[in-house]
mmCIF file of C-alpha atoms in Angstrom:
data_model
loop_
_atom_site.group_PDB
_atom_site.id
_atom_site.type_symbol
_atom_site.label_atom_id
_atom_site.label_comp_id
_atom_site.label_asym_id
_atom_site.label_seq_id
_atom_site.Cartn_x
_atom_site.Cartn_y
_atom_site.Cartn_z
ATOM 1 C CA UNK A 12 6.692 12.165 -16.373
ATOM 2 C CA UNK A 13 4.624 11.419 -13.468
ATOM 3 C CA UNK A 14 5.607 10.761 -10.003
ATOM 4 C CA UNK A 15 3.326 8.448 -7.814
ATOM 5 C CA UNK A 16 3.925 9.559 -4.739
ATOM 6 C CA UNK A 17 2.569 7.482 -1.475
ATOM 7 C CA UNK A 18 0.731 9.292 1.028
ATOM 8 C CA UNK A 19 2.756 10.827 3.071
ATOM 9 C CA UNK A 20 0.818 12.197 6.565
ATOM 10 C CA UNK A 21 2.558 14.970 7.908
ATOM 11 C CA UNK A 22 0.532 15.872 11.052
ATOM 12 C CA UNK A 23 2.165 18.050 13.782
ATOM 13 C CA UNK A 24 0.832 18.000 17.231
ATOM 14 C CA UNK A 25 0.940 21.851 16.836
ATOM 15 C CA UNK A 26 0.283 22.494 13.995
ATOM 16 C CA UNK A 27 0.400 26.394 14.274
ATOM 17 C CA UNK A 28 3.620 26.543 15.832
ATOM 18 C CA UNK A 29 6.152 28.235 14.434
ATOM 19 C CA UNK A 30 8.863 25.408 14.943
ATOM 20 C CA UNK A 31 8.683 23.058 12.281
ATOM 21 C CA UNK A 32 9.244 19.408 13.842
ATOM 22 C CA UNK A 33 9.645 16.014 12.367
ATOM 23 C CA UNK A 34 6.132 14.286 12.549
ATOM 24 C CA UNK A 35 6.406 11.046 14.473
ATOM 25 C CA UNK A 36 3.178 10.503 13.831
ATOM 26 C CA UNK A 37 4.078 9.048 10.847
ATOM 27 C CA UNK A 38 6.017 6.104 12.270
ATOM 28 C CA UNK A 39 4.267 2.412 11.345
ATOM 29 C CA UNK A 40 2.214 1.097 8.587
ATOM 30 C CA UNK A 41 -0.457 2.670 6.615
ATOM 31 C CA UNK A 42 -2.782 1.005 4.186
ATOM 32 C CA UNK A 43 -4.595 3.004 0.790
ATOM 33 C CA UNK A 44 -8.055 2.692 1.097
ATOM 34 C CA UNK A 45 -9.402 0.841 -2.530
ATOM 35 C CA UNK A 46 -5.326 -0.283 -3.206
ATOM 36 C CA UNK A 47 -2.814 -2.747 -2.171
ATOM 37 C CA UNK A 48 -0.513 -0.047 -1.454
ATOM 38 C CA UNK A 49 0.942 0.303 1.961
ATOM 39 C CA UNK A 50 3.885 2.729 3.668
ATOM 40 C CA UNK A 51 6.194 1.902 6.502
ATOM 41 C CA UNK A 52 7.915 4.477 8.008
ATOM 42 C CA UNK A 53 10.671 4.870 10.521
ATOM 43 C CA UNK A 54 12.410 7.520 13.075
ATOM 44 C CA UNK A 55 15.856 7.783 12.132
ATOM 45 C CA UNK A 56 16.550 10.827 14.744
ATOM 46 C CA UNK A 57 14.508 14.250 15.236
ATOM 47 C CA UNK A 58 15.607 15.374 12.349
ATOM 48 C CA UNK A 59 14.455 12.655 9.742
ATOM 49 C CA UNK A 60 11.956 9.820 9.083
ATOM 50 C CA UNK A 61 12.404 7.561 6.189
ATOM 51 C CA UNK A 62 10.010 5.074 4.765
ATOM 52 C CA UNK A 63 8.858 3.126 1.348
ATOM 53 C CA UNK A 64 5.868 2.467 -0.050
ATOM 54 C CA UNK A 65 5.161 -1.830 -0.958
ATOM 55 C CA UNK A 66 2.678 -4.076 -2.289
ATOM 56 C CA UNK A 67 2.573 -7.748 -1.784
ATOM 57 C CA UNK A 68 2.749 -9.897 -4.563
ATOM 58 C CA UNK A 69 0.799 -13.550 -5.509
ATOM 59 C CA UNK A 70 3.685 -15.251 -3.269
ATOM 60 C CA UNK A 71 3.627 -12.858 -0.376
ATOM 61 C CA UNK A 72 7.216 -11.083 -1.306
ATOM 62 C CA UNK A 73 7.098 -7.491 -0.373
ATOM 63 C CA UNK A 74 7.632 -5.344 -3.524
ATOM 64 C CA UNK A 75 9.288 -2.262 -3.468
ATOM 65 C CA UNK A 76 7.820 0.696 -5.232
ATOM 66 C CA UNK A 77 9.136 3.995 -3.985
ATOM 67 C CA UNK A 78 11.831 5.324 -1.208
ATOM 68 C CA UNK A 79 10.740 8.371 0.664
ATOM 69 C CA UNK A 80 11.996 10.710 3.154
ATOM 70 C CA UNK A 81 11.056 13.657 5.252
ATOM 71 C CA UNK A 82 13.875 15.931 6.765
ATOM 72 C CA UNK A 83 14.672 19.594 8.158
ATOM 73 C CA UNK A 84 17.137 21.051 5.746
ATOM 74 C CA UNK A 85 18.154 24.295 6.535
ATOM 75 C CA UNK A 86 15.008 24.881 8.985
ATOM 76 C CA UNK A 87 12.787 23.676 5.978
ATOM 77 C CA UNK A 88 10.722 20.102 5.930
ATOM 78 C CA UNK A 89 11.555 19.002 2.704
ATOM 79 C CA UNK A 90 9.991 15.272 1.471
ATOM 80 C CA UNK A 91 11.659 13.708 -1.103
ATOM 81 C CA UNK A 92 10.526 10.776 -3.152
ATOM 82 C CA UNK A 93 12.402 8.314 -5.326
ATOM 83 C CA UNK A 94 9.831 6.143 -7.623
ATOM 84 C CA UNK A 95 11.430 3.171 -8.721
ATOM 85 C CA UNK A 96 10.908 2.708 -12.835
ATOM 86 C CA UNK A 97 10.310 6.502 -13.101
ATOM 87 C CA UNK A 98 12.301 9.881 -13.481
ATOM 88 C CA UNK A 99 15.417 7.645 -14.196
ATOM 89 C CA UNK A 100 15.577 6.942 -10.604
ATOM 90 C CA UNK A 101 15.763 10.994 -9.400
ATOM 91 C CA UNK A 102 14.831 12.006 -6.122
ATOM 92 C CA UNK A 103 12.675 14.566 -6.095
ATOM 93 C CA UNK A 104 12.305 16.798 -3.801
ATOM 94 C CA UNK A 105 8.928 19.063 -2.592
ATOM 95 C CA UNK A 106 9.070 21.822 0.310
ATOM 96 C CA UNK A 107 6.504 21.575 2.868
ATOM 97 C CA UNK A 108 4.546 24.914 4.662
ATOM 98 C CA UNK A 109 1.896 25.046 7.173
ATOM 99 C CA UNK A 110 -1.477 26.286 5.758
ATOM 100 C CA UNK A 111 -3.521 26.440 9.096
ATOM 101 C CA UNK A 112 -3.940 23.039 10.190
ATOM 102 C CA UNK A 113 -2.471 21.269 6.958
ATOM 103 C CA UNK A 114 0.607 20.789 5.768
ATOM 104 C CA UNK A 115 1.464 21.737 1.869
ATOM 105 C CA UNK A 116 4.662 20.255 -0.081
ATOM 106 C CA UNK A 117 5.280 21.821 -3.203
ATOM 107 C CA UNK A 118 7.347 21.526 -6.344
ATOM 108 C CA UNK A 119 6.251 24.250 -9.079
ATOM 109 C CA UNK A 120 9.270 22.910 -11.454
ATOM 110 C CA UNK A 121 7.615 19.219 -11.298
ATOM 111 C CA UNK A 122 4.869 18.520 -13.903
ATOM 112 C CA UNK A 123 2.644 16.282 -11.698
ATOM 113 C CA UNK A 124 2.079 16.622 -8.827
ATOM 114 C CA UNK A 125 2.788 19.956 -8.033
ATOM 115 C CA UNK A 126 1.184 19.979 -4.518
ATOM 116 C CA UNK A 127 1.357 17.452 -2.004
ATOM 117 C CA UNK A 128 -1.495 18.388 0.599
ATOM 118 C CA UNK A 129 -1.696 16.420 4.007
ATOM 119 C CA UNK A 130 -4.546 16.288 6.664
ATOM 120 C CA UNK A 131 -5.249 14.157 9.726
ATOM 121 C CA UNK A 132 -8.850 13.075 10.081
ATOM 122 C CA UNK A 133 -8.200 11.395 13.232
ATOM 123 C CA UNK A 134 -5.784 9.665 15.166
ATOM 124 C CA UNK A 135 -6.243 6.366 12.879
ATOM 125 C CA UNK A 136 -6.861 8.045 9.329
ATOM 126 C CA UNK A 137 -5.132 10.789 7.352
ATOM 127 C CA UNK A 138 -6.323 12.393 3.840
ATOM 128 C CA UNK A 139 -3.435 13.509 0.827
ATOM 129 C CA UNK A 140 -4.252 15.608 -1.922
ATOM 130 C CA UNK A 141 -1.930 15.327 -4.623
ATOM 131 C CA UNK A 142 -2.208 17.836 -7.520
ATOM 132 C CA UNK A 143 -1.131 20.036 -10.156
ATOM 133 C CA UNK A 144 -3.507 22.734 -11.918
ATOM 134 C CA UNK A 145 -5.447 19.932 -14.120
ATOM 135 C CA UNK A 146 -6.238 17.357 -11.804
ATOM 136 C CA UNK A 147 -6.257 16.374 -8.181
ATOM 137 C CA UNK A 148 -6.339 12.965 -6.648
ATOM 138 C CA UNK A 149 -7.878 12.769 -2.817
ATOM 139 C CA UNK A 150 -6.240 9.498 -0.785
ATOM 140 C CA UNK A 151 -7.335 8.353 2.398
ATOM 141 C CA UNK A 152 -4.705 6.077 4.289
ATOM 142 C CA UNK A 153 -5.790 4.021 7.768
ATOM 143 C CA UNK A 154 -3.003 3.175 10.324
ATOM 144 C CA UNK A 155 -2.671 -0.463 10.252
ATOM 145 C CA UNK A 156 -1.056 -0.752 14.074
ATOM 146 C CA UNK A 157 -1.583 1.852 16.727
ATOM 147 C CA UNK A 158 0.943 4.806 17.240
ATOM 148 C CA UNK A 159 2.220 2.649 20.605
ATOM 149 C CA UNK A 160 2.813 -0.452 18.648
ATOM 150 C CA UNK A 161 4.510 1.471 16.067
ATOM 151 C CA UNK A 162 6.729 2.963 18.536
ATOM 152 C CA UNK A 163 7.601 -0.350 20.482
ATOM 153 C CA UNK A 164 8.347 -2.134 16.989
ATOM 154 C CA UNK A 165 10.469 0.462 16.067
ATOM 155 C CA UNK A 166 14.092 0.402 17.831
ATOM 156 C CA UNK A 167 15.088 3.651 16.242
ATOM 157 C CA UNK A 168 12.645 5.753 18.453
ATOM 158 C CA UNK A 169 15.245 4.911 20.925
ATOM 159 C CA UNK A 170 18.467 6.911 21.643
ATOM 160 C CA UNK A 171 20.698 6.633 19.397
ATOM 161 C CA UNK A 172 23.729 4.602 20.809
ATOM 162 C CA UNK A 173 26.982 5.973 18.998
ATOM 163 C CA UNK A 174 29.475 3.646 20.995
ATOM 164 C CA UNK A 175 27.098 0.772 19.986
ATOM 165 C CA UNK A 176 27.518 1.580 16.692
ATOM 166 C CA UNK A 177 30.886 1.852 16.685
ATOM 167 C CA UNK A 178 31.216 -1.591 18.373
ATOM 168 C CA UNK A 179 29.058 -3.359 15.888
ATOM 169 C CA UNK A 180 30.264 -1.884 12.635
ATOM 170 C CA UNK A 181 27.346 0.490 12.031
ATOM 171 C CA UNK A 182 27.358 2.802 9.042
ATOM 172 C CA UNK A 183 25.162 6.179 9.541
ATOM 173 C CA UNK A 184 22.003 3.999 8.923
ATOM 174 C CA UNK A 185 22.578 1.541 11.362
ATOM 175 C CA UNK A 186 23.479 -1.079 8.395
ATOM 176 C CA UNK A 187 26.477 -3.153 7.689
ATOM 177 C CA UNK A 188 27.894 -5.620 4.853
ATOM 178 C CA UNK A 189 28.218 -9.433 5.512
ATOM 179 C CA UNK A 190 28.095 -12.878 3.453
ATOM 180 C CA UNK A 191 25.189 -14.560 2.709
ATOM 181 C CA UNK A 192 25.880 -18.168 2.083
ATOM 182 C CA UNK A 193 23.241 -20.453 0.563
ATOM 183 C CA UNK A 194 24.316 -24.465 1.171
ATOM 184 C CA UNK A 195 23.387 -26.909 -1.711
ATOM 185 C CA UNK A 196 23.689 -30.340 -2.049
ATOM 186 C CA UNK A 197 27.530 -31.205 -3.133
ATOM 187 C CA UNK A 198 29.106 -33.836 -5.931
ATOM 188 C CA UNK A 199 30.024 -36.224 -3.727
ATOM 189 C CA UNK A 200 29.024 -39.657 -4.298
ATOM 190 C CA UNK A 201 29.863 -41.026 -0.985
ATOM 191 C CA UNK A 202 26.890 -43.545 0.207
ATOM 192 C CA UNK A 203 28.571 -44.787 3.675
ATOM 193 C CA UNK A 204 25.948 -43.280 5.704
ATOM 194 C CA UNK A 205 28.859 -43.828 8.640
ATOM 195 C CA UNK A 206 30.974 -41.224 7.043
ATOM 196 C CA UNK A 207 28.187 -39.046 5.908
ATOM 197 C CA UNK A 208 26.772 -39.042 9.693
ATOM 198 C CA UNK A 209 30.827 -38.388 11.064
ATOM 199 C CA UNK A 210 30.980 -35.156 8.269
ATOM 200 C CA UNK A 211 27.612 -33.604 9.448
ATOM 201 C CA UNK A 212 28.823 -34.232 13.156
ATOM 202 C CA UNK A 213 31.859 -32.084 12.453
ATOM 203 C CA UNK A 214 29.500 -29.564 10.254
ATOM 204 C CA UNK A 215 27.671 -29.006 13.602
ATOM 205 C CA UNK A 216 30.715 -28.788 15.372
ATOM 206 C CA UNK A 217 32.307 -26.127 12.987
ATOM 207 C CA UNK A 218 29.333 -24.046 13.338
ATOM 208 C CA UNK A 219 29.442 -24.072 16.728
ATOM 209 C CA UNK A 220 33.259 -22.964 16.680
ATOM 210 C CA UNK A 221 32.420 -20.212 14.070
ATOM 211 C CA UNK A 222 29.566 -18.576 16.247
ATOM 212 C CA UNK A 223 31.898 -18.534 18.875
ATOM 213 C CA UNK A 224 34.544 -16.855 17.249
ATOM 214 C CA UNK A 225 31.986 -14.454 16.264
ATOM 215 C CA UNK A 226 32.153 -15.165 12.507
ATOM 216 C CA UNK A 227 28.856 -16.750 11.792
ATOM 217 C CA UNK A 228 25.555 -15.037 13.263
ATOM 218 C CA UNK A 229 23.208 -17.247 11.459
ATOM 219 C CA UNK A 230 22.575 -20.493 10.216
ATOM 220 C CA UNK A 231 19.379 -22.548 9.686
ATOM 221 C CA UNK A 232 18.331 -25.426 7.135
ATOM 222 C CA UNK A 233 16.020 -25.425 4.449
ATOM 223 C CA UNK A 234 13.101 -27.428 4.241
ATOM 224 C CA UNK A 235 13.133 -30.008 1.018
ATOM 225 C CA UNK A 236 13.278 -27.809 -2.290
ATOM 226 C CA UNK A 237 13.715 -28.229 -5.884
ATOM 227 C CA UNK A 238 16.504 -26.143 -5.936
ATOM 228 C CA UNK A 239 18.212 -28.693 -3.713
ATOM 229 C CA UNK A 240 19.325 -25.476 -1.404
ATOM 230 C CA UNK A 241 20.110 -27.518 1.933
ATOM 231 C CA UNK A 242 20.907 -24.582 4.316
ATOM 232 C CA UNK A 243 22.067 -20.841 4.936
ATOM 233 C CA UNK A 244 24.829 -19.126 6.672
ATOM 234 C CA UNK A 245 25.071 -15.339 7.722
ATOM 235 C CA UNK A 246 29.232 -14.446 7.593
ATOM 236 C CA UNK A 247 30.025 -11.711 9.787
ATOM 237 C CA UNK A 248 33.564 -9.384 10.393
ATOM 238 C CA UNK A 249 34.752 -11.022 6.932
ATOM 239 C CA UNK A 250 36.570 -8.603 4.079
ATOM 240 C CA UNK A 251 36.956 -10.884 1.300
ATOM 241 C CA UNK A 252 35.205 -13.595 -0.645
ATOM 242 C CA UNK A 253 38.693 -15.545 -0.697
ATOM 243 C CA UNK A 254 38.549 -15.337 3.057
ATOM 244 C CA UNK A 255 34.835 -16.465 3.474
ATOM 245 C CA UNK A 256 35.980 -19.277 1.263
ATOM 246 C CA UNK A 257 38.755 -20.596 3.756
ATOM 247 C CA UNK A 258 36.297 -20.142 6.415
ATOM 248 C CA UNK A 259 33.717 -22.432 4.529
ATOM 249 C CA UNK A 260 36.316 -25.380 3.559
ATOM 250 C CA UNK A 261 36.879 -25.671 7.459
ATOM 251 C CA UNK A 262 33.530 -27.449 7.683
ATOM 252 C CA UNK A 263 34.128 -31.159 7.086
ATOM 253 C CA UNK A 264 30.651 -31.544 5.316
ATOM 254 C CA UNK A 265 31.445 -28.973 2.500
ATOM 255 C CA UNK A 266 35.421 -29.740 2.452
ATOM 256 C CA UNK A 267 34.117 -33.648 1.966
ATOM 257 C CA UNK A 268 31.835 -32.180 -1.325
ATOM 258 C CA UNK A 269 28.986 -33.426 0.747
ATOM 259 C CA UNK A 270 27.855 -29.868 0.921
ATOM 260 C CA UNK A 271 28.323 -26.984 -1.692
ATOM 261 C CA UNK A 272 27.568 -23.465 -1.494
ATOM 262 C CA UNK A 273 27.213 -20.016 -3.663
ATOM 263 C CA UNK A 274 28.334 -16.955 -1.692
ATOM 264 C CA UNK A 275 26.564 -13.343 -1.549
ATOM 265 C CA UNK A 276 27.565 -10.273 -0.269
ATOM 266 C CA UNK A 277 24.456 -9.031 1.873
ATOM 267 C CA UNK A 278 23.443 -5.615 3.275
ATOM 268 C CA UNK A 279 21.586 -5.965 7.034
ATOM 269 C CA UNK A 280 20.683 -4.397 10.231
ATOM 270 C CA UNK A 281 24.636 -4.180 12.264
ATOM 271 C CA UNK A 282 22.362 -5.042 15.258
ATOM 272 C CA UNK A 283 21.825 -8.557 13.654
ATOM 273 C CA UNK A 284 24.446 -10.066 16.176
ATOM 274 C CA UNK A 285 22.629 -9.194 19.119
ATOM 275 C CA UNK A 286 20.106 -11.569 18.987
ATOM 276 C CA UNK A 287 22.626 -14.417 19.668
ATOM 277 C CA UNK A 288 22.847 -13.665 23.750
ATOM 278 C CA UNK A 289 19.238 -14.566 23.858
ATOM 279 C CA UNK A 290 19.082 -17.851 21.766
ATOM 280 C CA UNK A 291 20.845 -20.386 24.282
ATOM 281 C CA UNK A 292 18.099 -18.999 26.437
ATOM 282 C CA UNK A 293 15.328 -19.831 24.304
ATOM 283 C CA UNK A 294 16.591 -23.073 23.453
ATOM 284 C CA UNK A 295 15.585 -26.138 25.491
ATOM 285 C CA UNK A 296 17.820 -28.797 23.644
ATOM 286 C CA UNK A 297 20.185 -28.914 21.700
ATOM 287 C CA UNK A 298 21.588 -30.243 18.339
#
């Protein structure tokens, strides 16, 4: 069983120091030369980085290939990799040690690779050697953004705010569950434009009310499409599908059958609602 491992550049500022540190150098995006593989890394805290490898398909959609973690465990730096569709999706761990100015991860029990060695070539480039006794691959990755840009784009590099996390209902990863609702064309045969306009006026007023109550955090229409999808809601602070249905049926356009809906449970950043205070500031006109 092969393990496809992304190039994880573990470059410490002081490579020969006795204290092992999480390599903030990784934060951001890295493009593998002569490959479509891109790695994205986030700083979680002083003891952990999390990342994933992905490619973009012909439609520009992200296709995740593996999930990665670098963490300090019992004083050792450990690389954990979960490759989707391989090794029964099990996590494989490699223990790191400095050898000169190169950080080498090893797992002698794994068939390939057994060894992953990381060497910084310069500020924007790194080389990774992936090998076992029979073969080796040397991969070069180029940073696709500067470290300063990566830090600016990564909110996790700011100090963890426990009070804010609790207020927003965040789990340990800063995430929470929401309800994602797709609004579709309903079964109503109503043709009277006056009635339809009245229902959509009530629809907009209901959106405003739900936002004010903290139940609705994202709403917006789709452009015309073959699926008859009309818009979406992301609902917050609701716990059951029954609660969601009750909220949706309070919408005049839905209640009249002009719009219908599908409900999905969705896992996203707990910080999502924090954009709302700025929404009014960037809106010159109102609906």
